[in-house]
Short mmCIF file of C-alpha atoms and ligand atoms in Angstrom, two decimals:
data_model
loop_
_atom_site.label_atom_id
_atom_site.label_comp_id
_atom_site.label_asym_id
_atom_site.label_seq_id
_atom_site.Cartn_x
_atom_site.Cartn_y
_atom_site.Cartn_z
CA MET A 1 -24.90 1.64 15.76
CA LEU A 2 -27.42 1.88 12.97
CA ASP A 3 -31.04 1.15 13.63
CA GLY A 4 -32.60 0.09 10.32
CA LYS A 5 -36.31 -0.30 9.68
CA HIS A 6 -38.71 -1.64 7.08
CA TYR A 7 -39.99 0.91 4.58
CA ILE A 8 -43.59 0.11 3.72
CA ASN A 9 -46.02 2.44 1.97
CA GLY A 10 -43.84 5.45 2.72
CA GLU A 11 -43.44 4.69 6.43
CA TRP A 12 -40.50 3.42 8.47
CA LEU A 13 -41.62 0.52 10.66
CA SER A 14 -39.91 -1.83 13.08
CA SER A 15 -42.43 -4.63 13.52
CA GLY A 16 -41.37 -8.27 13.49
CA ASP A 17 -40.05 -11.02 15.68
CA GLY A 18 -37.21 -9.13 17.37
CA VAL A 19 -34.24 -7.86 15.43
CA ILE A 20 -31.44 -9.17 13.25
CA GLU A 21 -27.97 -8.17 14.39
CA VAL A 22 -25.57 -6.94 11.75
CA LYS A 23 -21.91 -7.53 12.59
CA ASN A 24 -18.73 -6.16 11.07
CA PRO A 25 -16.78 -9.13 9.67
CA ALA A 26 -13.49 -7.24 10.06
CA THR A 27 -13.89 -6.82 13.82
CA GLY A 28 -16.77 -9.02 14.92
CA GLU A 29 -18.40 -5.92 16.44
CA LEU A 30 -22.12 -5.28 16.39
CA PHE A 31 -22.74 -2.59 13.80
CA GLY A 32 -26.51 -2.26 13.70
CA THR A 33 -29.86 -4.00 13.69
CA VAL A 34 -32.88 -4.35 11.45
CA PRO A 35 -36.29 -5.78 12.32
CA ASN A 36 -36.79 -9.50 11.84
CA GLY A 37 -39.89 -9.20 9.70
CA GLY A 38 -41.83 -12.01 8.08
CA LYS A 39 -45.09 -12.82 6.37
CA ASP A 40 -47.08 -9.84 7.73
CA GLU A 41 -44.55 -7.22 6.73
CA ALA A 42 -43.99 -8.79 3.31
CA THR A 43 -47.74 -8.94 2.67
CA ARG A 44 -48.26 -5.33 3.67
CA ALA A 45 -45.39 -4.25 1.45
CA VAL A 46 -46.76 -6.18 -1.53
CA GLU A 47 -50.19 -4.65 -1.00
CA ALA A 48 -48.70 -1.16 -0.80
CA ALA A 49 -46.81 -1.75 -4.04
CA ALA A 50 -49.98 -3.05 -5.71
CA ALA A 51 -51.94 0.01 -4.58
CA ALA A 52 -49.24 2.35 -5.91
CA PHE A 53 -48.92 0.60 -9.27
CA PRO A 54 -51.80 2.14 -11.28
CA GLU A 55 -50.76 5.73 -10.69
CA TRP A 56 -47.03 5.08 -11.01
CA SER A 57 -47.38 3.15 -14.25
CA ARG A 58 -49.61 5.88 -15.75
CA LYS A 59 -46.97 8.57 -15.21
CA THR A 60 -44.92 9.45 -18.24
CA VAL A 61 -41.53 7.85 -18.45
CA TYR A 62 -40.11 11.38 -18.32
CA GLU A 63 -41.59 11.91 -14.84
CA ARG A 64 -40.32 8.55 -13.61
CA SER A 65 -36.89 9.14 -15.08
CA ALA A 66 -36.63 12.56 -13.45
CA LEU A 67 -37.15 10.96 -10.03
CA LEU A 68 -34.61 8.26 -10.80
CA MET A 69 -32.10 10.94 -11.77
CA LYS A 70 -32.65 12.67 -8.41
CA TRP A 71 -32.01 9.38 -6.67
CA HIS A 72 -28.91 8.88 -8.79
CA ASP A 73 -27.58 12.31 -7.77
CA LEU A 74 -28.20 11.62 -4.08
CA LEU A 75 -26.47 8.23 -4.29
CA LEU A 76 -23.39 9.90 -5.74
CA GLU A 77 -23.49 12.81 -3.28
CA GLN A 78 -23.49 10.35 -0.41
CA LYS A 79 -21.30 7.66 -1.90
CA GLU A 80 -18.72 7.92 0.90
CA GLU A 81 -21.31 7.45 3.61
CA ILE A 82 -23.05 4.57 1.84
CA GLY A 83 -19.61 3.09 1.12
CA ARG A 84 -18.70 3.16 4.82
CA ILE A 85 -21.90 1.34 5.76
CA LEU A 86 -21.25 -1.18 3.03
CA THR A 87 -17.67 -1.81 4.17
CA MET A 88 -18.73 -2.14 7.79
CA GLU A 89 -21.46 -4.67 7.12
CA MET A 90 -19.75 -6.85 4.52
CA GLY A 91 -16.05 -6.07 4.69
CA LYS A 92 -14.93 -5.02 1.21
CA PRO A 93 -12.29 -2.27 1.05
CA LEU A 94 -13.75 1.23 1.24
CA SER A 95 -12.51 2.17 -2.23
CA GLU A 96 -14.30 -0.89 -3.67
CA ALA A 97 -17.40 -0.06 -1.65
CA ILE A 98 -17.50 3.49 -2.97
CA GLY A 99 -16.87 2.07 -6.44
CA GLU A 100 -19.88 -0.18 -5.93
CA VAL A 101 -22.06 2.81 -5.07
CA GLU A 102 -20.89 4.56 -8.25
CA TYR A 103 -21.57 1.39 -10.21
CA SER A 104 -25.06 1.21 -8.65
CA ALA A 105 -25.75 4.82 -9.56
CA SER A 106 -24.67 4.10 -13.14
CA PHE A 107 -27.54 1.60 -13.46
CA VAL A 108 -30.02 4.15 -12.16
CA HIS A 109 -28.72 6.70 -14.66
CA TRP A 110 -28.66 4.32 -17.60
CA PHE A 111 -32.15 2.91 -17.04
CA ALA A 112 -33.62 6.36 -16.42
CA GLU A 113 -32.50 7.17 -19.95
CA GLU A 114 -33.08 3.85 -21.63
CA ALA A 115 -36.69 3.60 -20.46
CA LYS A 116 -37.50 6.48 -22.81
CA ARG A 117 -36.83 4.01 -25.59
CA MET A 118 -39.13 1.16 -24.64
CA TYR A 119 -40.54 1.17 -28.11
CA GLY A 120 -43.27 -1.09 -29.35
CA ARG A 121 -43.76 -1.62 -33.09
CA THR A 122 -46.30 -1.89 -35.87
CA ILE A 123 -46.18 -4.86 -38.21
CA PRO A 124 -47.54 -4.96 -41.78
CA ALA A 125 -50.74 -7.04 -41.80
CA SER A 126 -51.62 -9.70 -44.34
CA LYS A 127 -55.24 -8.53 -44.69
CA GLU A 128 -56.60 -5.14 -45.72
CA GLY A 129 -58.06 -3.22 -42.81
CA LYS A 130 -55.99 -5.02 -40.20
CA ARG A 131 -53.46 -3.24 -38.05
CA ILE A 132 -50.93 -5.09 -35.94
CA GLN A 133 -49.55 -3.26 -32.95
CA VAL A 134 -47.07 -4.48 -30.39
CA ASN A 135 -47.04 -2.58 -27.11
CA LYS A 136 -44.71 -2.75 -24.14
CA GLN A 137 -46.08 -2.32 -20.65
CA PRO A 138 -44.70 -2.81 -17.13
CA VAL A 139 -45.17 -6.30 -15.65
CA GLY A 140 -46.61 -4.93 -12.39
CA VAL A 141 -45.44 -5.44 -8.81
CA VAL A 142 -41.88 -6.75 -8.66
CA ALA A 143 -40.21 -8.43 -5.68
CA SER A 144 -36.47 -8.82 -5.29
CA ILE A 145 -34.25 -11.02 -3.15
CA THR A 146 -30.58 -10.07 -3.18
CA PRO A 147 -27.32 -11.39 -1.71
CA TRP A 148 -24.71 -9.85 0.58
CA ASN A 149 -21.72 -9.63 -1.77
CA PHE A 150 -22.92 -6.50 -3.60
CA PRO A 151 -25.41 -5.02 -1.15
CA ALA A 152 -25.92 -1.84 -3.20
CA ALA A 153 -25.45 -2.90 -6.81
CA MET A 154 -27.66 -6.00 -6.81
CA ILE A 155 -30.60 -3.95 -5.59
CA ALA A 156 -29.93 -0.93 -7.83
CA ARG A 157 -29.78 -2.94 -11.01
CA LYS A 158 -33.17 -4.44 -10.24
CA ILE A 159 -35.00 -1.40 -8.82
CA ALA A 160 -33.81 1.03 -11.51
CA PRO A 161 -35.19 -0.77 -14.59
CA ALA A 162 -38.32 -1.86 -12.74
CA LEU A 163 -39.21 1.66 -11.65
CA ALA A 164 -38.23 3.16 -14.98
CA THR A 165 -40.68 0.94 -16.85
CA GLY A 166 -43.50 1.74 -14.39
CA CYS A 167 -43.36 -1.27 -12.06
CA THR A 168 -43.55 -0.87 -8.29
CA PHE A 169 -41.15 -2.70 -6.02
CA VAL A 170 -40.64 -4.69 -2.83
CA ALA A 171 -37.03 -5.45 -1.91
CA LYS A 172 -35.66 -7.95 0.56
CA PRO A 173 -31.96 -7.43 1.19
CA ALA A 174 -29.66 -10.13 2.54
CA LYS A 175 -29.66 -10.72 6.29
CA LEU A 176 -25.93 -9.99 6.55
CA THR A 177 -26.11 -6.66 4.70
CA PRO A 178 -29.47 -4.91 5.08
CA LEU A 179 -28.20 -1.51 6.20
CA THR A 180 -26.79 -0.41 2.84
CA ALA A 181 -30.24 -1.06 1.38
CA VAL A 182 -31.92 0.90 4.16
CA LYS A 183 -29.66 3.88 3.42
CA MET A 184 -30.35 3.67 -0.31
CA VAL A 185 -34.09 3.61 0.29
CA GLU A 186 -33.80 6.62 2.62
CA LEU A 187 -32.29 8.47 -0.32
CA ALA A 188 -35.04 7.24 -2.62
CA GLU A 189 -37.54 8.70 -0.16
CA GLN A 190 -35.63 12.01 -0.26
CA ALA A 191 -35.68 11.91 -4.04
CA GLY A 192 -39.47 11.97 -3.78
CA PHE A 193 -40.82 8.67 -5.08
CA PRO A 194 -44.52 8.41 -4.21
CA LYS A 195 -45.40 6.17 -1.27
CA GLY A 196 -45.70 2.50 -2.08
CA VAL A 197 -43.51 2.68 -5.19
CA ILE A 198 -40.44 1.39 -3.34
CA ASN A 199 -40.81 -0.85 -0.29
CA LEU A 200 -38.17 -2.61 1.75
CA VAL A 201 -38.69 -5.55 4.10
CA THR A 202 -35.99 -7.12 6.26
CA GLY A 203 -36.16 -10.42 8.07
CA SER A 204 -36.78 -14.10 7.53
CA ALA A 205 -35.77 -15.10 4.01
CA SER A 206 -38.03 -18.12 3.87
CA ALA A 207 -41.14 -16.36 5.23
CA ILE A 208 -40.70 -13.31 3.01
CA GLY A 209 -39.69 -15.49 0.06
CA GLU A 210 -42.89 -17.47 0.42
CA VAL A 211 -45.02 -14.34 0.19
CA PHE A 212 -43.03 -13.19 -2.85
CA THR A 213 -43.59 -16.48 -4.67
CA THR A 214 -47.24 -16.99 -3.76
CA HIS A 215 -48.96 -13.61 -3.31
CA PRO A 216 -51.33 -13.00 -6.24
CA ASP A 217 -50.30 -9.34 -6.57
CA ILE A 218 -46.66 -10.18 -7.32
CA ARG A 219 -46.02 -10.37 -11.06
CA LYS A 220 -42.30 -10.83 -11.11
CA LEU A 221 -39.56 -12.09 -8.84
CA THR A 222 -35.98 -11.11 -9.52
CA PHE A 223 -33.38 -13.00 -7.53
CA THR A 224 -29.62 -12.99 -7.22
CA GLY A 225 -28.08 -15.70 -5.06
CA SER A 226 -27.13 -19.33 -5.04
CA THR A 227 -28.30 -21.84 -7.64
CA GLU A 228 -29.81 -23.96 -4.86
CA ILE A 229 -32.05 -21.18 -3.52
CA GLY A 230 -32.85 -20.11 -7.09
CA LYS A 231 -34.17 -23.59 -7.83
CA GLU A 232 -36.17 -23.57 -4.62
CA LEU A 233 -37.78 -20.24 -5.54
CA MET A 234 -38.52 -21.54 -9.04
CA LYS A 235 -40.33 -24.53 -7.56
CA GLN A 236 -42.25 -22.38 -5.10
CA SER A 237 -43.41 -20.00 -7.82
CA SER A 238 -44.23 -22.59 -10.47
CA GLU A 239 -47.89 -22.80 -9.40
CA ARG A 240 -48.31 -19.18 -10.39
CA MET A 241 -46.12 -19.27 -13.54
CA LEU A 242 -44.36 -16.33 -12.01
CA ASN A 243 -42.14 -14.27 -14.30
CA LEU A 244 -38.63 -14.93 -12.95
CA SER A 245 -35.17 -13.50 -13.43
CA LEU A 246 -32.53 -15.62 -11.72
CA GLU A 247 -28.91 -14.60 -11.49
CA LEU A 248 -27.28 -17.58 -9.80
CA GLY A 249 -23.93 -19.11 -9.02
CA GLY A 250 -20.96 -19.33 -11.32
CA HIS A 251 -17.64 -21.08 -11.63
CA ALA A 252 -15.67 -18.90 -14.01
CA PRO A 253 -12.72 -20.28 -15.94
CA ILE A 254 -9.83 -18.03 -16.90
CA ILE A 255 -7.88 -19.29 -19.93
CA VAL A 256 -4.45 -17.89 -20.69
CA LEU A 257 -3.10 -18.76 -24.14
CA GLU A 258 0.63 -18.82 -24.87
CA ASP A 259 0.40 -15.73 -27.10
CA ALA A 260 -1.25 -13.60 -24.39
CA ASP A 261 0.21 -10.32 -23.23
CA LEU A 262 1.33 -11.82 -19.93
CA ASP A 263 1.21 -8.64 -17.86
CA LEU A 264 -2.29 -7.93 -19.12
CA ALA A 265 -3.30 -11.51 -18.36
CA VAL A 266 -1.97 -11.26 -14.81
CA ALA A 267 -3.65 -7.88 -14.25
CA GLY A 268 -6.96 -9.19 -15.67
CA THR A 269 -6.75 -12.34 -13.57
CA MET A 270 -6.06 -10.27 -10.45
CA ALA A 271 -9.06 -8.04 -11.20
CA SER A 272 -11.37 -10.97 -11.78
CA LYS A 273 -10.09 -13.21 -9.00
CA PHE A 274 -9.34 -10.95 -6.07
CA ARG A 275 -11.99 -8.23 -6.25
CA ASN A 276 -14.19 -8.38 -3.16
CA ALA A 277 -11.76 -11.00 -1.75
CA GLY A 278 -12.99 -13.39 -4.42
CA GLN A 279 -16.60 -13.16 -3.26
CA THR A 280 -18.35 -12.49 -6.55
CA CYS A 281 -20.37 -14.78 -8.76
CA VAL A 282 -18.24 -13.78 -11.77
CA CYS A 283 -14.89 -14.31 -10.03
CA GLY A 284 -12.40 -16.43 -11.88
CA ASN A 285 -12.53 -19.69 -9.95
CA ARG A 286 -10.10 -21.85 -11.97
CA ILE A 287 -7.24 -20.78 -14.16
CA TYR A 288 -6.09 -22.76 -17.18
CA VAL A 289 -2.69 -21.78 -18.54
CA GLN A 290 -1.05 -23.10 -21.70
CA GLU A 291 1.92 -25.31 -20.83
CA SER A 292 4.73 -23.24 -22.35
CA ILE A 293 3.93 -20.19 -20.18
CA LEU A 294 2.75 -22.01 -17.07
CA ASP A 295 5.71 -21.27 -14.80
CA GLU A 296 6.15 -17.67 -15.86
CA PHE A 297 2.45 -16.87 -15.48
CA THR A 298 2.14 -18.62 -12.13
CA GLU A 299 5.16 -16.81 -10.75
CA LYS A 300 3.91 -13.40 -11.86
CA LEU A 301 0.45 -14.10 -10.48
CA ALA A 302 1.84 -15.25 -7.14
CA GLN A 303 4.01 -12.15 -6.92
CA ALA A 304 1.03 -9.88 -7.54
CA ALA A 305 -1.21 -11.81 -5.13
CA GLY A 306 1.46 -11.82 -2.44
CA LYS A 307 1.60 -8.02 -2.53
CA LEU A 308 -2.09 -7.49 -1.80
CA LYS A 309 -2.68 -5.81 1.53
CA VAL A 310 -5.13 -7.71 3.73
CA GLY A 311 -7.02 -6.00 6.54
CA ASN A 312 -9.99 -4.00 7.73
CA GLY A 313 -11.56 -2.44 4.65
CA LEU A 314 -11.74 0.94 6.37
CA ASP A 315 -7.95 1.11 6.68
CA GLU A 316 -5.96 3.01 4.08
CA GLY A 317 -4.50 0.91 1.29
CA VAL A 318 -6.28 -2.36 2.16
CA GLU A 319 -7.07 -4.39 -0.96
CA ILE A 320 -8.47 -7.59 0.55
CA GLY A 321 -11.03 -7.34 3.33
CA PRO A 322 -12.37 -10.15 5.48
CA LEU A 323 -14.56 -12.98 4.24
CA VAL A 324 -18.15 -12.32 5.14
CA ASP A 325 -18.67 -14.98 7.81
CA GLN A 326 -17.46 -18.18 9.40
CA GLY A 327 -19.17 -20.41 6.84
CA GLY A 328 -17.47 -18.51 4.04
CA TYR A 329 -14.10 -18.83 5.74
CA GLU A 330 -14.45 -22.55 6.36
CA LYS A 331 -15.42 -23.21 2.75
CA VAL A 332 -12.35 -21.40 1.44
CA ASP A 333 -10.06 -23.24 3.83
CA GLN A 334 -11.69 -26.55 2.92
CA HIS A 335 -11.07 -25.89 -0.80
CA VAL A 336 -7.40 -25.17 -0.13
CA ARG A 337 -6.92 -28.24 2.13
CA ASP A 338 -8.68 -30.48 -0.36
CA ALA A 339 -6.50 -29.20 -3.21
CA VAL A 340 -3.32 -29.75 -1.21
CA ASP A 341 -4.46 -33.26 -0.22
CA LYS A 342 -4.96 -34.01 -3.91
CA GLY A 343 -1.51 -32.80 -4.92
CA ALA A 344 -1.66 -29.01 -5.38
CA LYS A 345 1.21 -26.85 -4.14
CA ILE A 346 0.74 -23.57 -2.31
CA VAL A 347 2.76 -20.95 -4.16
CA VAL A 348 1.62 -18.10 -1.95
CA GLY A 349 -0.93 -17.75 0.89
CA GLY A 350 -2.74 -20.91 1.86
CA GLU A 351 -3.87 -19.86 5.29
CA GLY A 352 -5.98 -17.38 7.16
CA LYS A 353 -7.05 -16.28 10.57
CA ALA A 354 -10.54 -16.54 12.01
CA GLU A 355 -10.93 -15.18 15.50
CA ASN A 356 -13.44 -13.17 17.52
CA GLY A 357 -15.90 -12.89 14.65
CA SER A 358 -13.39 -11.70 12.04
CA TYR A 359 -12.43 -13.85 9.07
CA PHE A 360 -9.32 -13.02 7.06
CA TYR A 361 -7.85 -15.30 4.43
CA ASN A 362 -4.59 -14.55 2.66
CA PRO A 363 -4.59 -14.30 -1.13
CA THR A 364 -3.61 -17.75 -2.32
CA VAL A 365 -2.19 -19.15 -5.53
CA LEU A 366 -2.11 -22.93 -6.00
CA SER A 367 -0.13 -24.70 -8.71
CA GLY A 368 -0.65 -28.24 -9.91
CA ALA A 369 -4.44 -28.03 -9.73
CA SER A 370 -6.44 -30.88 -11.28
CA SER A 371 -10.06 -31.42 -12.28
CA ASP A 372 -10.90 -33.66 -9.30
CA MET A 373 -10.38 -30.88 -6.77
CA LEU A 374 -13.32 -29.11 -5.06
CA VAL A 375 -11.87 -25.73 -5.99
CA MET A 376 -12.06 -26.68 -9.69
CA ASN A 377 -15.75 -27.59 -9.43
CA GLU A 378 -17.50 -25.66 -6.67
CA GLU A 379 -17.80 -21.93 -6.11
CA THR A 380 -15.01 -21.01 -3.67
CA PHE A 381 -16.11 -17.44 -2.94
CA GLY A 382 -12.67 -16.54 -1.63
CA PRO A 383 -9.20 -15.34 -2.63
CA VAL A 384 -7.89 -18.62 -4.01
CA ALA A 385 -6.45 -18.97 -7.52
CA PRO A 386 -5.76 -22.57 -8.62
CA VAL A 387 -3.66 -22.89 -11.78
CA MET A 388 -3.81 -25.91 -14.08
CA PRO A 389 -1.99 -26.46 -17.40
CA PHE A 390 -3.57 -27.31 -20.76
CA LYS A 391 -2.16 -28.19 -24.18
CA THR A 392 -4.57 -27.16 -26.96
CA ASP A 393 -7.30 -24.55 -27.38
CA GLU A 394 -9.85 -27.33 -27.89
CA GLU A 395 -8.83 -28.87 -24.57
CA ALA A 396 -9.12 -25.49 -22.82
CA VAL A 397 -12.68 -25.00 -24.10
CA LYS A 398 -13.62 -28.53 -23.08
CA LEU A 399 -12.26 -28.04 -19.57
CA ALA A 400 -13.90 -24.63 -19.27
CA ASN A 401 -17.33 -25.91 -20.35
CA ASP A 402 -17.23 -29.00 -18.14
CA THR A 403 -19.48 -27.56 -15.43
CA ARG A 404 -23.15 -27.05 -14.66
CA PHE A 405 -22.51 -23.30 -14.44
CA GLY A 406 -22.35 -20.81 -17.31
CA LEU A 407 -22.10 -17.28 -15.94
CA ALA A 408 -18.74 -15.69 -16.79
CA ALA A 409 -15.58 -16.87 -18.54
CA TYR A 410 -12.37 -15.03 -19.33
CA PHE A 411 -9.52 -15.59 -21.71
CA PHE A 412 -6.34 -13.85 -22.71
CA THR A 413 -4.89 -13.98 -26.21
CA GLU A 414 -3.57 -11.54 -28.78
CA SER A 415 -4.81 -13.75 -31.62
CA MET A 416 -8.03 -12.73 -33.35
CA SER A 417 -8.75 -16.19 -34.71
CA ARG A 418 -7.97 -18.12 -31.51
CA GLY A 419 -9.92 -15.57 -29.48
CA THR A 420 -12.90 -15.81 -31.81
CA TYR A 421 -12.86 -19.59 -31.49
CA LEU A 422 -12.88 -19.34 -27.70
CA ALA A 423 -15.49 -16.57 -27.53
CA GLU A 424 -17.88 -18.52 -29.74
CA ASN A 425 -17.42 -21.88 -28.06
CA LEU A 426 -17.47 -20.99 -24.38
CA GLU A 427 -20.91 -21.76 -22.95
CA TYR A 428 -21.10 -18.64 -20.82
CA GLY A 429 -23.40 -15.62 -20.75
CA ILE A 430 -20.51 -13.22 -20.19
CA VAL A 431 -17.12 -13.55 -21.84
CA GLY A 432 -14.17 -11.28 -21.04
CA TRP A 433 -11.52 -11.27 -23.80
CA ASN A 434 -8.39 -9.67 -22.35
CA ASP A 435 -10.81 -8.16 -19.83
CA GLY A 436 -11.14 -9.19 -16.19
CA ALA A 437 -13.96 -6.77 -15.35
CA PRO A 438 -16.61 -6.77 -18.09
CA SER A 439 -19.77 -5.83 -16.17
CA THR A 440 -21.31 -2.46 -16.92
CA ALA A 441 -24.80 -0.96 -16.88
CA GLN A 442 -25.36 -0.94 -20.63
CA ALA A 443 -24.45 -4.60 -21.23
CA PRO A 444 -26.56 -7.70 -20.50
CA PHE A 445 -25.30 -9.62 -17.47
CA GLY A 446 -26.47 -13.16 -16.74
CA GLY A 447 -25.79 -16.81 -17.15
CA MET A 448 -26.45 -19.94 -19.18
CA LYS A 449 -27.12 -23.45 -17.81
CA GLU A 450 -27.60 -23.52 -14.02
CA SER A 451 -26.30 -19.98 -13.64
CA GLY A 452 -29.76 -18.66 -14.25
CA ILE A 453 -32.44 -17.20 -16.44
CA GLY A 454 -32.60 -13.70 -17.88
CA ARG A 455 -30.20 -10.78 -18.06
CA GLU A 456 -29.66 -7.61 -16.03
CA GLY A 457 -28.34 -4.42 -17.57
CA GLY A 458 -28.59 -3.36 -21.18
CA GLN A 459 -31.78 -3.45 -23.23
CA GLU A 460 -32.36 -6.98 -21.98
CA GLY A 461 -32.37 -5.67 -18.41
CA LEU A 462 -35.24 -3.33 -19.27
CA GLU A 463 -37.12 -5.93 -21.28
CA ALA A 464 -37.08 -8.14 -18.18
CA PHE A 465 -39.63 -5.83 -16.55
CA LEU A 466 -41.92 -5.47 -19.56
CA GLU A 467 -44.83 -7.46 -20.88
CA THR A 468 -45.31 -7.61 -24.63
CA LYS A 469 -48.90 -7.06 -25.71
CA TYR A 470 -50.02 -7.71 -29.26
CA ILE A 471 -53.07 -5.71 -30.30
CA SER A 472 -54.82 -6.76 -33.49
CA ILE A 473 -57.09 -4.04 -34.89
CA GLN A 474 -59.73 -4.36 -37.61
CA VAL A 475 -60.46 -0.90 -38.99
P1 ADP B 1 -25.57 -16.34 -0.75
O1 ADP B 1 -24.54 -17.41 -0.85
O2 ADP B 1 -25.34 -15.16 -1.62
O3 ADP B 1 -25.94 -15.97 0.65
P2 ADP B 1 -28.22 -17.42 -0.91
O4 ADP B 1 -28.91 -17.97 -2.10
O5 ADP B 1 -28.11 -18.28 0.29
O6 ADP B 1 -26.79 -16.99 -1.44
O7 ADP B 1 -28.88 -16.07 -0.47
C1 ADP B 1 -29.24 -15.08 -1.39
C2 ADP B 1 -30.48 -14.40 -0.90
O8 ADP B 1 -31.54 -15.35 -0.83
C3 ADP B 1 -30.36 -13.82 0.51
O9 ADP B 1 -31.10 -12.59 0.54
C4 ADP B 1 -31.04 -14.84 1.34
O10 ADP B 1 -31.56 -14.28 2.52
C5 ADP B 1 -32.13 -15.32 0.42
N1 ADP B 1 -32.68 -16.64 0.75
C6 ADP B 1 -32.05 -17.66 1.34
N2 ADP B 1 -32.90 -18.69 1.52
C7 ADP B 1 -34.10 -18.32 1.02
C8 ADP B 1 -35.40 -18.95 0.89
N3 ADP B 1 -35.64 -20.18 1.32
N4 ADP B 1 -36.39 -18.24 0.32
C9 ADP B 1 -36.15 -16.99 -0.13
N5 ADP B 1 -34.98 -16.36 -0.05
C10 ADP B 1 -33.95 -17.00 0.52
#
């Protein structure tokens, strides 16, 4: 049993309205608790971050980066332990969980280095005696709200650039997965960040969210989660013109052209679709396959999906863990039933088992999918791969773009010209060309349309935490 706490102004506190229980979705067992904090805790954390800001932002980027590097080293040293916590609170296989910790650390490393290059510029003036300077400075106190599907990475890729630029931080992890965040913040404390620079508050999302969107000391809110909550937060913070980064839902298409390397296409589809049991915002949600290779592709995909080992993520060799909760399980099952009702065929999988607080769903491939099915329109967040045929490249792009989302899209082709056409015409922030796993610390991650605003990772991910100040000088 883990007993998590808030971390506010360098102290571990357990105030709040009782506790939140964290359960293991593979077994239904109670795994730990965190305090059910609210407005008071959030306000204190914001005030601590505001008090710490002047000194932290005045430090040189070299001092800040050195602390981030210490944190990075500790995260890697303890990746197995953090990975175990992560698996036990959200279910993903241990190897994926450890991989997520490494991925998180890679953001800390990359931003610790990149922040040394937050250059401003000087611009030639049009009048003698004028000097035009453009400076970059940290936005100020940043608040984050993050989801349960990547309990470590979603926080790391927000905290790292924010701290590197000189911002101070208040994090609210997801209710289902707060203990990974608690562990990461313990390591940040060990790394030696000054008090108030990083704060963590657990508890009521709406109460804490309200403080984050309305408190005058908050200068930026960075959120990863559903489009619906993202819109709600945008409304709440509109009075203050709050600087927002929103990484929201997706509904990724995967397009397989007839000239694709089929084994590569199957491997890429497996990587995109079944990682984290299909519970990622960049998961392929609908697969469009050119008619002439439809049967061969579907058969190979079903074979690969049928071999995946389902079980408790702590067990050796497990590749698909449980879905995170009952709601998640029911949604996946509903998508499969709806597809079957509308004419899809189950090639493999198509059922699961939810009992005693554990929620396993078998990797599923559906053939004969059509555009009227829920699974082809709404985020499934589960291990279900519906396959639908298309005739021409133009049709594939049209089908792929016919959604309010625009986060990630994937396609497989060996043709430079067809691939270029697809890459340039897909209305998505992230495009994987023969690549089912494009995300990496040095590249900008984020969506178009209702998938959000802003980018995380890359130079853009640093810029997100900077204000641009233009200084006009008459000498
Ligand atoms: P998910 O499907 O990933 O759970 P949500 O958008 O529901 O997506 O949740 C993402 C994060 O947003 C979680 O940390 C959750 O606690 C938080 N959240 C949910 N509702 C609100 C709200 N009204 N205000 C602020 N945060 C919220």
